[in-house]
Amino acid sequence: MAGYYDELLRLCGFEDSEIEEERPRIEKAFERLDISAADMDTAENWVTQHHDVSLRGVRLLLGAWLKELIDVVLAKDDGKKIVYFGFPAILGPGLMISASSKDVMVTAPDMVLSHTMGHIFNKLTPILEAGEANGLPAGHALCSLWQIKIGGTAKGMIPVPDLALASSYYCDMGSKADDLVTALFGVPIAYIDGVMDSHWGEFPDYLPERVRYLGAQINQALKKAEEVLGIEIAPDAWESSQNEARPFRENLVKLVDLMKADPVPISITELELMEALSSSSTGRGIHQGIRAMQTLIPEMEERVKAGIGVSEKGAPRVMLRAGHASDPRVTRLVEETGLAVPLTYILGSWGGVKAEPKGEYHTPGEIIAEYEMSNGYYHGTEAQIKFYERAAELMKLDGFITTYLYNCRPVATISHPQKKYLEERTGLPVLSLEIDGFDSRAYSAESLRTKVETFAHMLKSRKSKNPA
């Protein structure tokens, strides 16, 4: 029997056989999410207008997010214990927990809601409003991502977790917001603290004490997870989780390499969906993401071969810090001004300046900590600037748009020093653009358009005077 949602699911890569098999789960999940037949016209138009559904790989990618959403909503019904972690996060502890027990679901539910209720249904506002009504009021520079998590839980859309992995090594609000989860819902917390501030000029080196400290924090969190969840972390959990995720990483490298083409073959909006999966899901979403990539890669190769792209050949090339997690219009705005966007910071971290792991650490937490410290994201401003410099070489960039969230202290505080040093060290223009990457009510595409159009005009004029 056909459902009101069948056409939307087909747009999102579901086979008819998959719809029939999952129909009871789909209907139960959609009921909890307050998704009804009345939402379908909006969702179908939204997906068709803002995502390149002519590519089967993109459709499968959207479907990967929907399947992850269904699994999150129904995790308790499926008899699973649930662990929520915040974004951005050191994913290692979650991966180890997930690899140690098939009866535990580990996910970043706020990112899942952003990329589904936002990117697909355009129905995120009621969730944000519920977060504002439950301890994270508007107008206080509080993280909209946390409003989504609190709002989704308060509305009963996502289940109350059994454990929260709280991260304060990057986001100083993360652990405090998890305290609110405990206050509202009684959830136990495993805190993971760290020290992100490197000395200027230190990266890619780092002090061994930092690895030991962060490693000890991770080991402590893993021990608490064992106690709360009643599981044992497998000795080879880190290795097995890395092996399982290897196809995703390898395919991501291939996709980024294809984005070196001129013209750029696909909108960065679609690849933002890909990059976010790797830092949000440890379950079905990742496996479905690999399937999507295996389809998308040959489709992109055909476009590159035919010279087909989403921007004009020779258009100025810019890197975004990050695509918008819930509103595709904001990311597409940049491309609509005539700029080519081959990369985001997170998407391109595979090619950044890295330190070689020394292999001197042996506890699970220290191994994960060293893995993270070899990348620049958790070091500080200069480490990130070095990555931008490397990206400019790899992608032959003409400029940068360093989007930053006004309500995210670790991102907002580096925005202006980053612009200053990037322009001095690369000689390329930088637009430091204040947005909210999860909530577009105040920072809509239209409100940002004039700034981006002005920057695009300047880059086009500059490139015409200095052609490559």
Short mmCIF file of C-alpha atoms in Angstrom, two decimals, residues 8-407:
data_model
loop_
_atom_site.label_atom_id
_atom_site.label_comp_id
_atom_site.label_asym_id
_atom_site.label_seq_id
_atom_site.Cartn_x
_atom_site.Cartn_y
_atom_site.Cartn_z
CA LEU A 8 9.88 11.92 -1.37
CA LEU A 9 11.73 8.77 -0.40
CA ARG A 10 12.28 7.92 -4.06
CA LEU A 11 13.76 11.42 -4.49
CA CYS A 12 16.06 10.48 -1.62
CA GLY A 13 17.32 7.30 -3.22
CA PHE A 14 15.04 4.69 -1.65
CA GLU A 15 14.17 1.70 -3.80
CA ASP A 16 10.52 0.63 -3.79
CA SER A 17 11.56 -2.60 -2.07
CA GLU A 18 13.30 -0.61 0.68
CA ILE A 19 10.21 1.53 1.22
CA GLU A 20 8.02 -1.56 1.57
CA GLU A 21 10.45 -3.25 3.92
CA GLU A 22 10.85 -0.17 6.13
CA ARG A 23 7.29 1.14 5.93
CA PRO A 24 6.34 0.39 9.56
CA ARG A 25 9.53 2.04 10.83
CA ILE A 26 9.15 5.02 8.49
CA GLU A 27 5.60 5.67 9.64
CA LYS A 28 6.42 5.33 13.33
CA ALA A 29 9.44 7.66 13.00
CA PHE A 30 7.58 10.25 10.92
CA GLU A 31 4.73 10.32 13.44
CA ARG A 32 7.16 11.18 16.25
CA LEU A 33 8.82 13.80 14.07
CA ASP A 34 5.43 15.39 13.30
CA ILE A 35 5.92 14.76 9.57
CA SER A 36 2.63 14.31 7.74
CA ALA A 37 1.17 14.31 4.25
CA ALA A 38 0.80 18.09 4.54
CA ASP A 39 4.61 18.41 4.61
CA MET A 40 5.28 16.47 1.42
CA ASP A 41 4.81 19.20 -1.19
CA THR A 42 7.18 21.49 0.73
CA ALA A 43 9.76 18.74 1.22
CA GLU A 44 9.66 17.52 -2.39
CA ASN A 45 9.99 21.08 -3.74
CA TRP A 46 12.74 21.88 -1.24
CA VAL A 47 14.80 18.83 -2.17
CA THR A 48 14.28 19.29 -5.91
CA GLN A 49 15.16 22.99 -5.87
CA HIS A 50 18.22 22.83 -3.63
CA HIS A 51 19.81 19.43 -4.26
CA ASP A 52 21.07 17.93 -7.51
CA VAL A 53 18.74 14.92 -7.57
CA SER A 54 19.67 14.28 -11.20
CA LEU A 55 22.66 12.48 -9.65
CA ARG A 56 21.79 9.13 -8.11
CA GLY A 57 24.73 9.50 -5.71
CA VAL A 58 23.16 12.66 -4.26
CA ARG A 59 19.81 10.92 -3.88
CA LEU A 60 21.47 8.04 -2.05
CA LEU A 61 23.29 10.52 0.17
CA LEU A 62 20.03 12.17 1.19
CA GLY A 63 18.64 8.69 1.83
CA ALA A 64 21.63 7.87 4.06
CA TRP A 65 20.68 10.78 6.31
CA LEU A 66 17.02 9.73 6.40
CA LYS A 67 17.95 6.17 7.36
CA GLU A 68 20.19 7.49 10.13
CA LEU A 69 17.30 9.69 11.30
CA ILE A 70 14.89 6.75 11.42
CA ASP A 71 17.40 4.69 13.38
CA VAL A 72 17.97 7.50 15.90
CA VAL A 73 14.26 8.09 16.47
CA LEU A 74 13.55 4.39 16.93
CA ALA A 75 16.70 3.38 18.80
CA LYS A 76 14.86 2.69 22.06
CA ASP A 77 12.16 0.75 20.21
CA ASP A 78 14.94 -1.36 18.72
CA GLY A 79 16.14 -2.23 22.22
CA LYS A 80 19.37 -0.24 21.92
CA LYS A 81 21.14 1.80 24.52
CA ILE A 82 21.98 5.26 23.25
CA VAL A 83 25.05 7.49 23.47
CA TYR A 84 24.91 11.07 22.21
CA PHE A 85 28.03 13.10 21.49
CA GLY A 86 28.36 16.76 20.55
CA PHE A 87 29.67 18.30 17.35
CA PRO A 88 32.47 18.98 16.62
CA ALA A 89 33.78 15.99 18.50
CA ILE A 90 36.72 13.68 18.79
CA LEU A 91 34.89 10.74 17.30
CA GLY A 92 37.21 8.01 18.57
CA PRO A 93 35.45 7.21 21.87
CA GLY A 94 32.09 6.93 20.12
CA LEU A 95 33.57 4.71 17.42
CA MET A 96 35.10 2.42 20.05
CA ILE A 97 31.80 2.13 21.92
CA SER A 98 29.91 1.41 18.72
CA ALA A 99 32.47 -1.18 17.60
CA SER A 100 32.26 -2.93 20.99
CA SER A 101 28.51 -3.55 21.05
CA LYS A 102 25.82 -3.86 18.39
CA ASP A 103 23.29 -3.09 21.12
CA VAL A 104 24.46 0.51 21.49
CA MET A 105 23.73 3.37 19.09
CA VAL A 106 26.22 6.25 19.09
CA THR A 107 25.33 9.40 17.17
CA ALA A 108 25.24 13.21 17.08
CA PRO A 109 21.44 13.70 16.99
CA ASP A 110 21.56 17.47 16.54
CA MET A 111 23.52 17.06 13.30
CA VAL A 112 21.12 14.35 12.15
CA LEU A 113 18.12 16.61 12.79
CA SER A 114 19.86 19.54 11.05
CA HIS A 115 20.60 17.58 7.90
CA THR A 116 17.13 16.02 7.68
CA MET A 117 14.54 18.29 9.25
CA GLY A 118 16.47 21.20 7.71
CA HIS A 119 18.07 20.03 4.44
CA ILE A 120 15.16 17.77 3.46
CA PHE A 121 11.96 18.90 5.20
CA ASN A 122 12.65 22.61 5.86
CA LYS A 123 10.98 22.09 9.22
CA LEU A 124 13.68 22.86 11.77
CA THR A 125 12.20 26.03 13.31
CA PRO A 126 9.78 24.28 15.74
CA ILE A 127 12.70 22.25 17.09
CA LEU A 128 14.82 25.38 17.60
CA GLU A 129 11.91 27.08 19.34
CA ALA A 130 11.51 24.09 21.67
CA GLY A 131 15.20 24.37 22.56
CA GLU A 132 14.75 28.06 23.29
CA ALA A 133 11.80 27.25 25.56
CA ASN A 134 13.75 24.60 27.50
CA GLY A 135 16.76 26.37 28.89
CA LEU A 136 18.53 27.91 25.86
CA PRO A 137 16.62 31.15 25.23
CA ALA A 138 17.05 33.31 22.16
CA GLY A 139 19.21 36.43 22.31
CA HIS A 140 21.88 35.04 24.65
CA ALA A 141 24.44 33.89 22.05
CA LEU A 142 23.73 30.27 22.88
CA CYS A 143 24.61 27.54 20.41
CA SER A 144 21.81 26.79 17.97
CA LEU A 145 23.12 23.25 17.55
CA TRP A 146 22.44 22.65 21.23
CA GLN A 147 19.00 24.23 20.87
CA ILE A 148 18.30 21.57 18.26
CA LYS A 149 19.43 18.74 20.55
CA ILE A 150 17.49 20.00 23.56
CA GLY A 151 14.45 20.88 21.43
CA GLY A 152 14.34 17.51 19.68
CA THR A 153 14.59 15.68 23.00
CA ALA A 154 12.02 17.89 24.73
CA LYS A 155 9.53 17.33 21.89
CA GLY A 156 10.01 13.56 22.10
CA MET A 157 11.36 13.40 18.55
CA ILE A 158 14.61 11.77 19.62
CA PRO A 159 14.90 9.52 22.68
CA VAL A 160 16.59 10.46 25.93
CA PRO A 161 20.07 8.89 25.78
CA ASP A 162 21.61 6.55 28.32
CA LEU A 163 24.90 8.47 28.25
CA ALA A 164 26.22 11.79 26.95
CA LEU A 165 29.83 12.21 25.84
CA ALA A 166 30.52 15.85 26.72
CA SER A 167 33.33 17.63 24.89
CA SER A 168 34.88 20.78 26.31
CA TYR A 169 38.26 20.48 24.57
CA TYR A 170 36.92 22.49 21.62
CA CYS A 171 33.46 23.83 22.40
CA ASP A 172 33.43 25.46 25.80
CA MET A 173 29.64 25.38 25.83
CA GLY A 174 29.41 21.65 25.14
CA SER A 175 29.89 20.37 28.67
CA LYS A 176 27.61 23.07 30.11
CA ALA A 177 24.89 22.20 27.62
CA ASP A 178 25.21 18.54 28.55
CA ASP A 179 24.73 19.62 32.17
CA LEU A 180 21.37 20.96 30.98
CA VAL A 181 20.60 17.55 29.44
CA THR A 182 21.26 16.03 32.87
CA ALA A 183 19.16 18.65 34.64
CA LEU A 184 16.20 18.19 32.27
CA PHE A 185 16.36 14.46 31.56
CA GLY A 186 18.64 12.88 34.18
CA VAL A 187 21.26 11.69 31.71
CA PRO A 188 24.72 10.70 33.07
CA ILE A 189 27.70 12.43 31.45
CA ALA A 190 31.22 11.35 30.58
CA TYR A 191 33.30 14.52 30.30
CA ILE A 192 36.27 14.76 27.92
CA ASP A 193 38.37 17.84 28.56
CA GLY A 194 41.51 19.06 26.81
CA VAL A 195 43.78 22.01 26.09
CA MET A 196 43.45 23.31 22.56
CA ASP A 197 45.75 26.34 22.64
CA SER A 198 49.09 25.68 20.96
CA HIS A 199 51.97 28.10 21.01
CA TRP A 200 52.27 30.07 17.78
CA GLY A 201 54.66 28.17 15.55
CA GLU A 202 54.31 24.90 17.46
CA PHE A 203 52.16 22.97 14.99
CA PRO A 204 52.64 20.37 13.56
CA ASP A 205 54.55 19.51 16.75
CA TYR A 206 52.83 19.17 20.08
CA LEU A 207 53.78 18.48 23.67
CA PRO A 208 53.55 14.84 24.82
CA GLU A 209 51.79 16.08 27.96
CA ARG A 210 48.84 17.14 25.83
CA VAL A 211 48.45 13.66 24.41
CA ARG A 212 48.67 12.10 27.87
CA TYR A 213 46.17 14.54 29.35
CA LEU A 214 43.60 14.17 26.58
CA GLY A 215 44.25 10.42 26.46
CA ALA A 216 43.54 10.12 30.17
CA GLN A 217 40.28 12.04 29.69
CA ILE A 218 39.23 9.68 26.89
CA ASN A 219 40.17 6.59 28.93
CA GLN A 220 38.09 7.93 31.81
CA ALA A 221 35.11 8.46 29.49
CA LEU A 222 35.45 4.94 28.07
CA LYS A 223 35.49 3.49 31.59
CA LYS A 224 32.33 5.37 32.49
CA ALA A 225 30.69 4.15 29.27
CA GLU A 226 31.44 0.57 30.27
CA GLU A 227 29.87 1.14 33.69
CA VAL A 228 26.75 2.97 32.48
CA LEU A 229 26.08 0.84 29.40
CA GLY A 230 27.08 -2.51 30.89
CA ILE A 231 29.48 -3.32 28.06
CA GLU A 232 33.18 -4.03 27.71
CA ILE A 233 35.24 -1.94 25.30
CA ALA A 234 36.88 -4.43 22.96
CA PRO A 235 40.71 -4.32 22.93
CA ASP A 236 40.72 -3.99 19.14
CA ALA A 237 37.77 -1.58 18.97
CA TRP A 238 39.84 1.34 17.67
CA GLU A 239 41.49 -0.69 14.93
CA SER A 240 38.26 -2.34 13.82
CA SER A 241 36.40 0.99 13.72
CA GLN A 242 39.18 2.51 11.62
CA ASN A 243 39.13 -0.43 9.23
CA GLU A 244 35.36 -0.15 8.89
CA ALA A 245 35.55 3.57 8.09
CA ARG A 246 38.49 3.26 5.68
CA PRO A 247 36.31 3.02 2.51
CA PHE A 248 34.59 6.26 3.52
CA ARG A 249 37.90 8.09 3.92
CA GLU A 250 39.35 6.67 0.71
CA ASN A 251 36.27 7.64 -1.29
CA LEU A 252 36.27 11.10 0.27
CA VAL A 253 39.82 11.62 -0.99
CA LYS A 254 38.68 10.67 -4.51
CA LEU A 255 35.74 13.09 -4.34
CA VAL A 256 37.91 15.97 -3.15
CA ASP A 257 40.42 15.23 -5.90
CA LEU A 258 37.64 15.51 -8.49
CA MET A 259 36.79 18.95 -7.08
CA LYS A 260 40.14 20.22 -8.42
CA ALA A 261 38.52 20.26 -11.88
CA ASP A 262 37.56 23.48 -13.63
CA PRO A 263 34.62 23.87 -13.72
CA VAL A 264 33.80 22.36 -10.32
CA PRO A 265 31.59 19.34 -11.11
CA ILE A 266 29.15 19.45 -8.18
CA SER A 267 27.81 21.89 -5.62
CA ILE A 268 29.65 21.92 -2.32
CA THR A 269 26.17 21.69 -0.77
CA GLU A 270 26.07 18.01 -1.67
CA LEU A 271 29.57 17.28 -0.42
CA GLU A 272 28.81 19.04 2.87
CA LEU A 273 26.21 16.34 3.39
CA MET A 274 28.99 13.83 2.86
CA GLU A 275 31.54 15.42 5.17
CA ALA A 276 29.05 15.78 8.01
CA LEU A 277 28.15 12.09 7.94
CA SER A 278 31.68 11.13 8.91
CA SER A 279 31.52 13.19 12.09
CA SER A 280 27.90 12.49 13.04
CA SER A 281 27.20 8.81 12.49
CA THR A 282 28.77 5.56 13.61
CA GLY A 283 25.92 3.39 12.30
CA ARG A 284 23.86 2.87 9.18
CA GLY A 285 24.42 6.40 7.91
CA ILE A 286 28.14 5.75 7.37
CA HIS A 287 27.53 2.50 5.49
CA GLN A 288 24.88 4.10 3.32
CA GLY A 289 27.22 7.06 2.79
CA ILE A 290 29.87 4.72 1.40
CA ARG A 291 27.27 3.31 -0.98
CA ALA A 292 26.36 6.84 -2.08
CA MET A 293 30.00 7.75 -2.68
CA GLN A 294 30.59 4.67 -4.80
CA THR A 295 27.78 5.87 -7.06
CA LEU A 296 28.67 9.56 -6.97
CA ILE A 297 32.34 9.18 -7.88
CA PRO A 298 31.76 7.81 -11.43
CA GLU A 299 28.96 10.36 -11.94
CA MET A 300 31.36 13.16 -11.07
CA GLU A 301 34.08 11.63 -13.26
CA GLU A 302 31.67 11.75 -16.21
CA ARG A 303 30.96 15.41 -15.52
CA VAL A 304 34.66 16.26 -15.33
CA LYS A 305 35.30 14.40 -18.58
CA ALA A 306 32.45 16.28 -20.29
CA GLY A 307 33.44 19.66 -18.82
CA ILE A 308 30.12 19.99 -16.97
CA GLY A 309 30.11 22.03 -13.78
CA VAL A 310 28.03 24.11 -11.40
CA SER A 311 30.01 27.27 -12.15
CA GLU A 312 31.53 28.75 -15.26
CA LYS A 313 34.95 27.59 -16.33
CA GLY A 314 37.54 30.02 -15.01
CA ALA A 315 35.29 31.29 -12.20
CA PRO A 316 37.16 32.50 -9.08
CA ARG A 317 37.68 29.60 -6.67
CA VAL A 318 37.07 30.04 -2.94
CA MET A 319 37.14 27.76 0.06
CA LEU A 320 34.39 27.95 2.67
CA ARG A 321 35.12 27.17 6.27
CA ALA A 322 31.94 25.07 6.36
CA GLY A 323 28.71 24.61 4.47
CA HIS A 324 25.40 25.32 6.15
CA ALA A 325 24.18 22.31 8.12
CA SER A 326 20.45 22.89 7.78
CA ASP A 327 19.70 25.40 4.99
CA PRO A 328 21.12 24.62 1.54
CA ARG A 329 20.18 28.10 0.29
CA VAL A 330 22.93 29.69 2.37
CA THR A 331 25.68 27.55 0.87
CA ARG A 332 24.29 27.76 -2.66
CA LEU A 333 24.22 31.54 -2.35
CA VAL A 334 28.00 31.60 -2.77
CA GLU A 335 27.81 29.62 -6.02
CA GLU A 336 24.93 31.80 -7.25
CA THR A 337 27.22 34.83 -7.17
CA GLY A 338 29.45 33.14 -9.78
CA LEU A 339 32.09 31.70 -7.45
CA ALA A 340 33.34 28.12 -7.61
CA VAL A 341 33.57 26.33 -4.25
CA PRO A 342 35.75 23.23 -4.48
CA LEU A 343 36.38 22.72 -0.77
CA THR A 344 35.40 23.32 2.84
CA TYR A 345 37.81 23.26 5.75
CA ILE A 346 36.44 20.02 7.18
CA LEU A 347 36.04 18.32 3.81
CA GLY A 348 39.63 19.04 2.92
CA SER A 349 41.25 18.13 6.23
CA TRP A 350 42.59 14.97 4.59
CA GLY A 351 45.14 17.15 2.77
CA GLY A 352 46.19 19.36 5.65
CA VAL A 353 49.56 19.69 7.31
CA LYS A 354 49.90 16.79 9.70
CA ALA A 355 52.45 15.50 12.13
CA GLU A 356 53.53 11.90 11.88
CA PRO A 357 52.21 9.94 14.90
CA LYS A 358 55.16 8.92 17.03
CA GLY A 359 53.67 5.60 18.06
CA GLU A 360 54.83 6.13 21.64
CA TYR A 361 51.39 5.84 23.21
CA HIS A 362 49.63 2.61 24.07
CA THR A 363 46.37 3.16 25.96
CA PRO A 364 43.23 3.48 23.81
CA GLY A 365 42.72 7.08 24.88
CA GLU A 366 46.29 8.13 24.10
CA ILE A 367 46.20 6.44 20.69
CA ILE A 368 43.02 8.39 19.84
CA ALA A 369 44.45 11.61 21.30
CA GLU A 370 47.64 11.33 19.22
CA TYR A 371 45.58 10.65 16.11
CA GLU A 372 43.62 13.86 16.75
CA MET A 373 46.66 15.93 17.68
CA SER A 374 48.36 15.04 14.40
CA ASN A 375 45.64 17.08 12.71
CA GLY A 376 45.47 20.85 13.18
CA TYR A 377 41.80 21.29 14.00
CA TYR A 378 42.19 21.05 17.77
CA HIS A 379 45.44 23.03 18.01
CA GLY A 380 44.46 26.65 17.48
CA THR A 381 44.48 29.52 15.02
CA GLU A 382 47.88 29.06 13.39
CA ALA A 383 47.35 25.37 12.72
CA GLN A 384 44.14 26.19 10.88
CA ILE A 385 45.84 28.97 8.92
CA LYS A 386 48.48 26.47 7.77
CA PHE A 387 45.73 24.23 6.47
CA TYR A 388 44.14 27.11 4.55
CA GLU A 389 47.55 27.82 2.99
CA ARG A 390 47.88 24.19 1.91
CA ALA A 391 44.34 24.20 0.52
CA ALA A 392 45.13 27.28 -1.57
CA GLU A 393 47.91 25.34 -3.29
CA LEU A 394 45.92 22.13 -3.73
CA MET A 395 42.82 23.78 -5.16
CA LYS A 396 44.37 26.82 -6.86
CA LEU A 397 42.19 29.14 -4.82
CA ASP A 398 41.55 32.81 -5.48
CA GLY A 399 40.18 33.61 -2.04
CA PHE A 400 38.56 32.38 1.17
CA ILE A 401 35.20 32.80 2.85
CA THR A 402 35.85 32.08 6.50
CA THR A 403 32.34 31.73 7.84
CA TYR A 404 32.09 31.95 11.60
CA LEU A 405 29.27 31.59 14.11
CA TYR A 406 28.86 34.63 16.33
CA ASN A 407 27.61 32.32 19.10
#
